[in-house]
Short mmCIF file of C-alpha atoms and ligand atoms in Angstrom, two decimals:
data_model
loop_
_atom_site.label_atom_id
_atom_site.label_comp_id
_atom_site.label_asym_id
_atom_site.label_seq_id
_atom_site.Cartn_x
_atom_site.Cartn_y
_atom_site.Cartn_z
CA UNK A 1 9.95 18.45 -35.32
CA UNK A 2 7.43 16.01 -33.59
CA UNK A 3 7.02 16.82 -30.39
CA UNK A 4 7.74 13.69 -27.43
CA UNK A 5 4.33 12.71 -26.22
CA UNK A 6 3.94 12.63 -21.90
CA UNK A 7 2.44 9.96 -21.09
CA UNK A 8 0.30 10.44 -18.14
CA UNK A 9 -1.00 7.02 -17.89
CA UNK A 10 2.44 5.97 -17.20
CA UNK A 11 3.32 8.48 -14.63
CA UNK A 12 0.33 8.00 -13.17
CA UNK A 13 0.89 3.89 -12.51
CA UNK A 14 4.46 4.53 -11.24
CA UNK A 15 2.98 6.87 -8.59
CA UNK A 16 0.51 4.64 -7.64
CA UNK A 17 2.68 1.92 -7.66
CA UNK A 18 5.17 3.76 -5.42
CA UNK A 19 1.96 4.66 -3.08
CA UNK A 20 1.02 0.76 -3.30
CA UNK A 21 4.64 0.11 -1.51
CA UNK A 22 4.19 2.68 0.68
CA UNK A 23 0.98 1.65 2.23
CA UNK A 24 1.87 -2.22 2.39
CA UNK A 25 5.42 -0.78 4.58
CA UNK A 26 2.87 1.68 6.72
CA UNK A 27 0.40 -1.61 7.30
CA UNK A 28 2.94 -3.50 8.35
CA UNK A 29 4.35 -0.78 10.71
CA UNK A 30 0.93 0.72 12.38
CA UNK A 31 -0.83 -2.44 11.79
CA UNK A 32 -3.97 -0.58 10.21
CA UNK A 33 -4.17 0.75 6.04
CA UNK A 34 -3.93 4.41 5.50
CA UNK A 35 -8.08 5.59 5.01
CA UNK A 36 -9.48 8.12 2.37
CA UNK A 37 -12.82 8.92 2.60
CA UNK A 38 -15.37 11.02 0.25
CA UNK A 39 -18.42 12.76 1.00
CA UNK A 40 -20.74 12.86 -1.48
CA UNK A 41 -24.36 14.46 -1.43
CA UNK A 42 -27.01 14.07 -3.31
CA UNK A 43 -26.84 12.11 -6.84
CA UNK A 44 -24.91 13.99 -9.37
CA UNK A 45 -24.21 11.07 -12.06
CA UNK A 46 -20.56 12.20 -12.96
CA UNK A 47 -19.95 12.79 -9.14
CA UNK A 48 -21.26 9.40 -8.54
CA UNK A 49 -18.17 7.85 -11.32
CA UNK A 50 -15.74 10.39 -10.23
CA UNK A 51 -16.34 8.72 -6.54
CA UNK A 52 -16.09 5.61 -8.03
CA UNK A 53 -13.08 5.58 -9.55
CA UNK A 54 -11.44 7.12 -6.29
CA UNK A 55 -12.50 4.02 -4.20
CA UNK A 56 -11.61 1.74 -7.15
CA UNK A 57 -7.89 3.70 -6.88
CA UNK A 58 -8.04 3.42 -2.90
CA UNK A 59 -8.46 -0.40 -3.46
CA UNK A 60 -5.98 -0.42 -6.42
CA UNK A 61 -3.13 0.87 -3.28
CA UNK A 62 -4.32 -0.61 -0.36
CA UNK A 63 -6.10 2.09 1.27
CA UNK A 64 -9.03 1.52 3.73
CA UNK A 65 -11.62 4.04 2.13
CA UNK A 66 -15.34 4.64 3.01
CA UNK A 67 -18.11 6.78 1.29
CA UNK A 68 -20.81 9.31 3.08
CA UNK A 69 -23.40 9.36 0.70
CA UNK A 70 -25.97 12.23 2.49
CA UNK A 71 -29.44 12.91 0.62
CA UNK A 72 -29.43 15.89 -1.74
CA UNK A 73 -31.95 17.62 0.44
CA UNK A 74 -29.37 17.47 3.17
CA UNK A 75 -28.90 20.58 5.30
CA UNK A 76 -25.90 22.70 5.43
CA UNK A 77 -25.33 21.89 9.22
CA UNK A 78 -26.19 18.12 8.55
CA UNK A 79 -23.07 17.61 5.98
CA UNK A 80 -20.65 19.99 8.35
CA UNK A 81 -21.46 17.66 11.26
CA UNK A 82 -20.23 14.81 8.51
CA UNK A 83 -16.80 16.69 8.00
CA UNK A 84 -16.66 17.03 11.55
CA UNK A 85 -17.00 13.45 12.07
CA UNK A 86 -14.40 12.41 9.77
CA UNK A 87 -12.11 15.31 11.37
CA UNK A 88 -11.62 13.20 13.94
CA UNK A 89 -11.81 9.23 12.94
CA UNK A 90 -8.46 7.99 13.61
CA UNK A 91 -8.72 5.42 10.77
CA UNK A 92 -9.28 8.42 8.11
CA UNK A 93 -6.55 10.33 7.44
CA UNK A 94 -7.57 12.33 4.76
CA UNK A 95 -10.72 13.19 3.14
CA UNK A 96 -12.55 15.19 0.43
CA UNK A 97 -16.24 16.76 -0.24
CA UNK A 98 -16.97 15.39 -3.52
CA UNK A 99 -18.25 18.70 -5.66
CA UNK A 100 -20.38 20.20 -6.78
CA UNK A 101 -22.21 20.23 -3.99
CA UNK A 102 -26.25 20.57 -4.09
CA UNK A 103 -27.96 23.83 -5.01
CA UNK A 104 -28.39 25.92 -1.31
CA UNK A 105 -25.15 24.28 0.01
CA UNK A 106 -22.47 26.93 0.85
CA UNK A 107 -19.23 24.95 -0.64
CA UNK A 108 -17.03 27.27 0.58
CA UNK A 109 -18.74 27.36 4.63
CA UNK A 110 -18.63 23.78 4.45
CA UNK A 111 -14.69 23.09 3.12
CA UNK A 112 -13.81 25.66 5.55
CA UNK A 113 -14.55 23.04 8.22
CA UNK A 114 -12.45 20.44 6.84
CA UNK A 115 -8.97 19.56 8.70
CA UNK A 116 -6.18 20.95 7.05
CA UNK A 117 -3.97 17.72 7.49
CA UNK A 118 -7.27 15.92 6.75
CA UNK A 119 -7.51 17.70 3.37
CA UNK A 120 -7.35 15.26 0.48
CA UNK A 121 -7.27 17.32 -2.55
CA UNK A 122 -6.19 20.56 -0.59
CA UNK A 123 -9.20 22.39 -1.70
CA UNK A 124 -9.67 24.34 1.30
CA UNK A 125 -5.81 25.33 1.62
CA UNK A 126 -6.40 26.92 -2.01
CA UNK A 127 -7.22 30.45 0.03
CA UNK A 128 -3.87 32.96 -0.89
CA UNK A 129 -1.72 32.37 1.91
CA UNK A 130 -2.66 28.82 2.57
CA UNK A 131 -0.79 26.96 0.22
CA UNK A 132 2.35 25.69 1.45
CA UNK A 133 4.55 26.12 -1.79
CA UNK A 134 6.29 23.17 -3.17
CA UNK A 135 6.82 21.69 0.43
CA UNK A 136 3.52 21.11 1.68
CA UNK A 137 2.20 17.75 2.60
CA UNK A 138 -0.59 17.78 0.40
CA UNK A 139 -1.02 19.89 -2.52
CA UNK A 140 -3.86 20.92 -5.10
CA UNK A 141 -4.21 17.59 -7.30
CA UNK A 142 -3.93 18.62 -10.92
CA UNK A 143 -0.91 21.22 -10.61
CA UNK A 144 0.69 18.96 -8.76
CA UNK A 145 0.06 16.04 -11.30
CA UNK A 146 1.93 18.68 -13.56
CA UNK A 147 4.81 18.82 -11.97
CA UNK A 148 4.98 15.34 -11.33
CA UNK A 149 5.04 14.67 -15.00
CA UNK A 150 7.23 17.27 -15.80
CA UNK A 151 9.93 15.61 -12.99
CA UNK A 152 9.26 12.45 -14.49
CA UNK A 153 10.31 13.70 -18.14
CA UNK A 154 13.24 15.09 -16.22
CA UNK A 155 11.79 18.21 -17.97
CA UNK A 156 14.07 21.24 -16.21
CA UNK A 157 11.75 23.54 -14.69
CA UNK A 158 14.05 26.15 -12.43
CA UNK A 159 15.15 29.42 -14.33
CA UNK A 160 12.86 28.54 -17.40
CA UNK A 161 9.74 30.73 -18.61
CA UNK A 162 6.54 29.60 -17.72
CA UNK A 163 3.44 30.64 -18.74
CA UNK A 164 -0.21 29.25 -17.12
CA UNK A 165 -2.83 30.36 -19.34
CA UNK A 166 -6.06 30.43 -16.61
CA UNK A 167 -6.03 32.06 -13.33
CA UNK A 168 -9.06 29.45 -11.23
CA UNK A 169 -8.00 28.54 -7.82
CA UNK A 170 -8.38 25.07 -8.25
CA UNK A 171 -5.96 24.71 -11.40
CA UNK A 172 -4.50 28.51 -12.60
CA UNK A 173 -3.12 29.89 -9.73
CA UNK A 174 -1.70 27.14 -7.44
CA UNK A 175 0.11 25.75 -11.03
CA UNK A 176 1.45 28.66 -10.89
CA UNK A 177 2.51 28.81 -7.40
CA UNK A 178 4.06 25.75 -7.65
CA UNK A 179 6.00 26.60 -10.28
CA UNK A 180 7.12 29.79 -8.74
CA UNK A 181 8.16 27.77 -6.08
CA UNK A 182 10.03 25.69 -8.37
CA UNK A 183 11.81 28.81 -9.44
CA UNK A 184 10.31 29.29 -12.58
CA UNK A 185 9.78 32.41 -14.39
CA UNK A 186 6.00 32.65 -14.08
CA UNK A 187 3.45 34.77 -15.99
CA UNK A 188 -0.25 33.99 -16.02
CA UNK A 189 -2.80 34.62 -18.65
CA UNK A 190 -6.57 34.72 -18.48
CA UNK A 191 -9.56 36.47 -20.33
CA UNK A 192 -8.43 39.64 -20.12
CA UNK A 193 -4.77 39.05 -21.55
CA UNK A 194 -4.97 41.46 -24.42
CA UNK A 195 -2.19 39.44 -26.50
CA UNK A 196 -2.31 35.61 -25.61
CA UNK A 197 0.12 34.77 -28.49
CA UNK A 198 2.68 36.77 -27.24
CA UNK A 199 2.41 36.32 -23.88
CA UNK A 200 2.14 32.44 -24.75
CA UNK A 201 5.27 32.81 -27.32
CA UNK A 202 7.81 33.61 -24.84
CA UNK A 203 6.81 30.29 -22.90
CA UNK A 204 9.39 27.32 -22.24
CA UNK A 205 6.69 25.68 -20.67
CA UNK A 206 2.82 26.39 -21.60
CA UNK A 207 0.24 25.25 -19.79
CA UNK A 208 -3.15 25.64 -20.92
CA UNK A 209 -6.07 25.20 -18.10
CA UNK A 210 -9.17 27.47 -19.56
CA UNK A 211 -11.61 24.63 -20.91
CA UNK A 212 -11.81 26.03 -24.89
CA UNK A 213 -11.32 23.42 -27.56
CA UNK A 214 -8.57 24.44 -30.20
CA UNK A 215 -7.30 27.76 -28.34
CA UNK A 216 -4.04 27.44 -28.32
CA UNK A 217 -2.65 26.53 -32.03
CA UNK A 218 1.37 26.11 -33.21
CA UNK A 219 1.51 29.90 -34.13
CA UNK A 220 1.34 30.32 -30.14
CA UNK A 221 4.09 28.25 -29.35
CA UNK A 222 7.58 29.03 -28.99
CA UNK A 223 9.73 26.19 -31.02
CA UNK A 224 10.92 23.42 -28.72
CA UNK A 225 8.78 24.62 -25.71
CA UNK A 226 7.16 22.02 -23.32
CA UNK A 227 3.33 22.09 -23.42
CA UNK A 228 0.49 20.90 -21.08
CA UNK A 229 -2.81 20.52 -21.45
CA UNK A 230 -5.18 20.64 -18.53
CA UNK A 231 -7.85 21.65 -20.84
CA UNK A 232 -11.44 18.83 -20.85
CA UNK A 233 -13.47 19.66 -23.84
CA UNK A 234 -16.11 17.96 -26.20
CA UNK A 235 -15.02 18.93 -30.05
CA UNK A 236 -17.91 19.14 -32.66
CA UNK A 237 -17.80 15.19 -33.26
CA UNK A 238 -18.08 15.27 -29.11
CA UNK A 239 -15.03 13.58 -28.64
CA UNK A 240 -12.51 13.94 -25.63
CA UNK A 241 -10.13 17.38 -26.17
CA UNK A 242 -7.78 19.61 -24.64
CA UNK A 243 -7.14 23.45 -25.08
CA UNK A 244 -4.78 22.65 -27.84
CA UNK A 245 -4.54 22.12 -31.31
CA UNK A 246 -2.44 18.90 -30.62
CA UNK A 247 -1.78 17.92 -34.20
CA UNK A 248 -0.16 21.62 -35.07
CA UNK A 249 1.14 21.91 -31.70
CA UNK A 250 3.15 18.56 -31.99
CA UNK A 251 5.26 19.59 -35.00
CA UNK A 252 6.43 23.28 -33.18
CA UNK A 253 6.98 22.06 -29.15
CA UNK A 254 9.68 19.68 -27.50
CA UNK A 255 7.02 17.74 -24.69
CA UNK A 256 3.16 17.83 -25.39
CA UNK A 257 0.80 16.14 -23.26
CA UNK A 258 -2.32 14.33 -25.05
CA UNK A 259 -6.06 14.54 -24.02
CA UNK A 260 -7.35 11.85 -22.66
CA UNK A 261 -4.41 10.58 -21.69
CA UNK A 262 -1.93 13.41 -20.18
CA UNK A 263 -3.05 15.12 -17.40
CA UNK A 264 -6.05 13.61 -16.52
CA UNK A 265 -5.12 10.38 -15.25
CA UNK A 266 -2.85 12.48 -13.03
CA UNK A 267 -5.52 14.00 -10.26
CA UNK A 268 -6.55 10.53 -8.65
CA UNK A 269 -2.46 9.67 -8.73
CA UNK A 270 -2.65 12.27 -6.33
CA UNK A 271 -5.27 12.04 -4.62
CA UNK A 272 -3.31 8.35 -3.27
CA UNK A 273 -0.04 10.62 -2.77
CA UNK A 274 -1.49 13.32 -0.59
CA UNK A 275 -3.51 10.48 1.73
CA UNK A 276 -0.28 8.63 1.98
CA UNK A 277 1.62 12.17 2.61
CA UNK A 278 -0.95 12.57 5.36
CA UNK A 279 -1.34 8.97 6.48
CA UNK A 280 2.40 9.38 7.60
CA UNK A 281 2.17 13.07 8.90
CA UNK A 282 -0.43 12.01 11.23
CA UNK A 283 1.60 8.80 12.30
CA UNK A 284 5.18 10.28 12.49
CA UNK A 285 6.57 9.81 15.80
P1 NDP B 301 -12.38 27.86 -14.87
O1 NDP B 301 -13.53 28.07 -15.81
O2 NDP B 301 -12.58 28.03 -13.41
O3 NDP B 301 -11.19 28.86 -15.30
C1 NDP B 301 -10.88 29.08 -16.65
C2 NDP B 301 -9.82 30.15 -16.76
O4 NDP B 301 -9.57 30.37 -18.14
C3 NDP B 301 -10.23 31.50 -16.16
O5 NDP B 301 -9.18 32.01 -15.37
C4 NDP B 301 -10.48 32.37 -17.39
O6 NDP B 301 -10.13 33.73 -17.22
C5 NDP B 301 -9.54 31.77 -18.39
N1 NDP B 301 -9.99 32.03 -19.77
C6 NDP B 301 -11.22 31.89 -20.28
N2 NDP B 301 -11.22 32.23 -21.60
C7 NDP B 301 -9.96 32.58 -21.90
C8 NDP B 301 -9.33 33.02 -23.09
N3 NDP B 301 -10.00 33.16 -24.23
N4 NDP B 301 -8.02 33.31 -23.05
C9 NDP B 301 -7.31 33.16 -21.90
N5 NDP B 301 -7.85 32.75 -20.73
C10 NDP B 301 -9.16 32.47 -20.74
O7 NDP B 301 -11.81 26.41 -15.21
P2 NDP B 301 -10.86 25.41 -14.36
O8 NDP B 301 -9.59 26.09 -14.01
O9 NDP B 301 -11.64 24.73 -13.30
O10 NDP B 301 -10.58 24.30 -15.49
C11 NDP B 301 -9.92 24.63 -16.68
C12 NDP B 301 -9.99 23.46 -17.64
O11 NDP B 301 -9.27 22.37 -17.06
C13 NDP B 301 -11.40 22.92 -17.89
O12 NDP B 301 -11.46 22.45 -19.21
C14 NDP B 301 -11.52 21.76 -16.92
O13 NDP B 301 -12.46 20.80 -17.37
C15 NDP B 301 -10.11 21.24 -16.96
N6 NDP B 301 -9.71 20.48 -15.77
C16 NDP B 301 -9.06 19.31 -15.97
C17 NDP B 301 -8.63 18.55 -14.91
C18 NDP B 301 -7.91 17.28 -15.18
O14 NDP B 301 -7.76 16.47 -14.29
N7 NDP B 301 -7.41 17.07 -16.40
C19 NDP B 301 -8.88 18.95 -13.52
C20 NDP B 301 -9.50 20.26 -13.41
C21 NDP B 301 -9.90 20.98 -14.51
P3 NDP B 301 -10.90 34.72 -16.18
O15 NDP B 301 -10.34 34.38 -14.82
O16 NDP B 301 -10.51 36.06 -16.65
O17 NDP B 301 -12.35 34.43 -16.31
#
């Protein structure tokens, strides 16, 4: 068998693309461009690209979108007072804190402060409780990037076994609330799992979101099962890599998703989807 390779890059331009029609109908309709803005602090180099290529997305749709760039020596109070600012700017609708944040800034004070509907990548909706399962507005980036590819593939997700190897709050946890939510079977896996393979053998769909090159190998997977990758590693020759051995992998599962390639592209998809989502919660009448 040879596994059906996602293509994320695809999924990813039909999203935007369906954003990019959105946003001309909600110009023409409230006669302004739904706004995403980022603040960033300090000068992080990868933040600075990651930032980048948000803006370069925003213009890619036909979003307004604006940058806070505040001084890495900023005080806590200083960028809270920039959240707060962008809380209420009509012509923002949603907005994120580009992270990691400085050394000395409390991350978790400071998201606390951001508007829920405001919330771009629904970081501070992660808390238990919070996340509005499968029909919120605006949901956690990646995961939902996940199960945007998977509905894509027309991959069945609903009754199936599904096991998220990982348990962060950012990716672990609210993939696996969403697929709960989509009825899935869900178990989840993390450092202390005493038997990974067999906990990742009974899987439908895998996905694997710890960060270790080559942990997850064909022996792991059940035959025919859909698997994602979330993982972003260097390999010895420091090239891009996932959590999974994709050239075993490939000849045991159905559905594998590549690295680069798969999931990444997915997150700023997103990112447009929940600022549209929110550009027309704000604006429904
Ligand atoms: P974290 O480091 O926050 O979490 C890693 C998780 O993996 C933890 O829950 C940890 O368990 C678990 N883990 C570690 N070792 C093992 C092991 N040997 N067996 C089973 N579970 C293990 O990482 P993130 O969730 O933030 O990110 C995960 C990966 O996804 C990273 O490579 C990251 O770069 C990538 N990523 C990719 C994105 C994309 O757009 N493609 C977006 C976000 C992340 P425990 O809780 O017990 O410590």
């Amino acid at each position: 068998m040879s596994a059906e390779i996602i293509d994320g890059k695809l999924v990813a331009a039909y999203v935007r693309s369906k954003v990019k029609e959105e946003a001309a109908a909600f110009a023409d309709r409230y006669g302004r461009a739904p706004g995403l803005a980022v603040i960033r602090v300090g000068d992080d180099p990868a933040s600075a690209v990651y930032v980048r290529n948000k803006m370069k997305a925003c213009d890619e749709v036909g979003f307004f979108s604006k940058t806070l760039h505040l001084p890495a020596d900023s005080a806590e109070d200083e960028v809270i007072a920039a959240v707060e600012e962008l809380n209420s700017v009509i012509s923002i609708d949603a907005f994120l804190v580009q992270l990691p944040l400085p050394k000395g800034l409390n991350e978790k004070r400071i998201l606390s402060y951001v508007k829920r509907e405001k919330d771009a990548d629904a970081f501070c909706s992660l808390d238990a409780g919070h996340l509005k399962l499968g029909g919120g507005n605006i949901l956690p980036c990646t995961p939902a990037g996940i199960m945007e590819l998977l509905s894509y593939y027309g991959i069945q997700v609903a009754g199936r076994e599904c096991t998220v190897v990982g348990r962060s709050d950012i990716v672990g946890r609210p993939m696996a609330a969403l697929l709960l939510a989509a009825d899935a079977t869900v178990t989840i896996a993390h450092s202390r799992t005493t038997d990974l393979p067999a906990v990742t053998r009974r899987a439908d769909i895998l996905v694997s979101a710890v960060g270790k090159a080559g942990l997850i190998t064909a022996d792991m997977v059940k035959p025919g099962a859909v698997v994602i990758d979330v993982g972003m590693n260097r390999n010895a020759e420091g090239k891009l890599c996932g959590d999974v051995d994709f050239a075993g992998v490939s000849e045991v599962a159905s559905y594998i998703t590549p690295v680069p390639g798969g999931v990444g592209p997915m997150t700023v998809a997103m990112l447009m989807r929940n600022t549209m989502n929110a550009a027309l919660a704000a604006s429904d009448e």
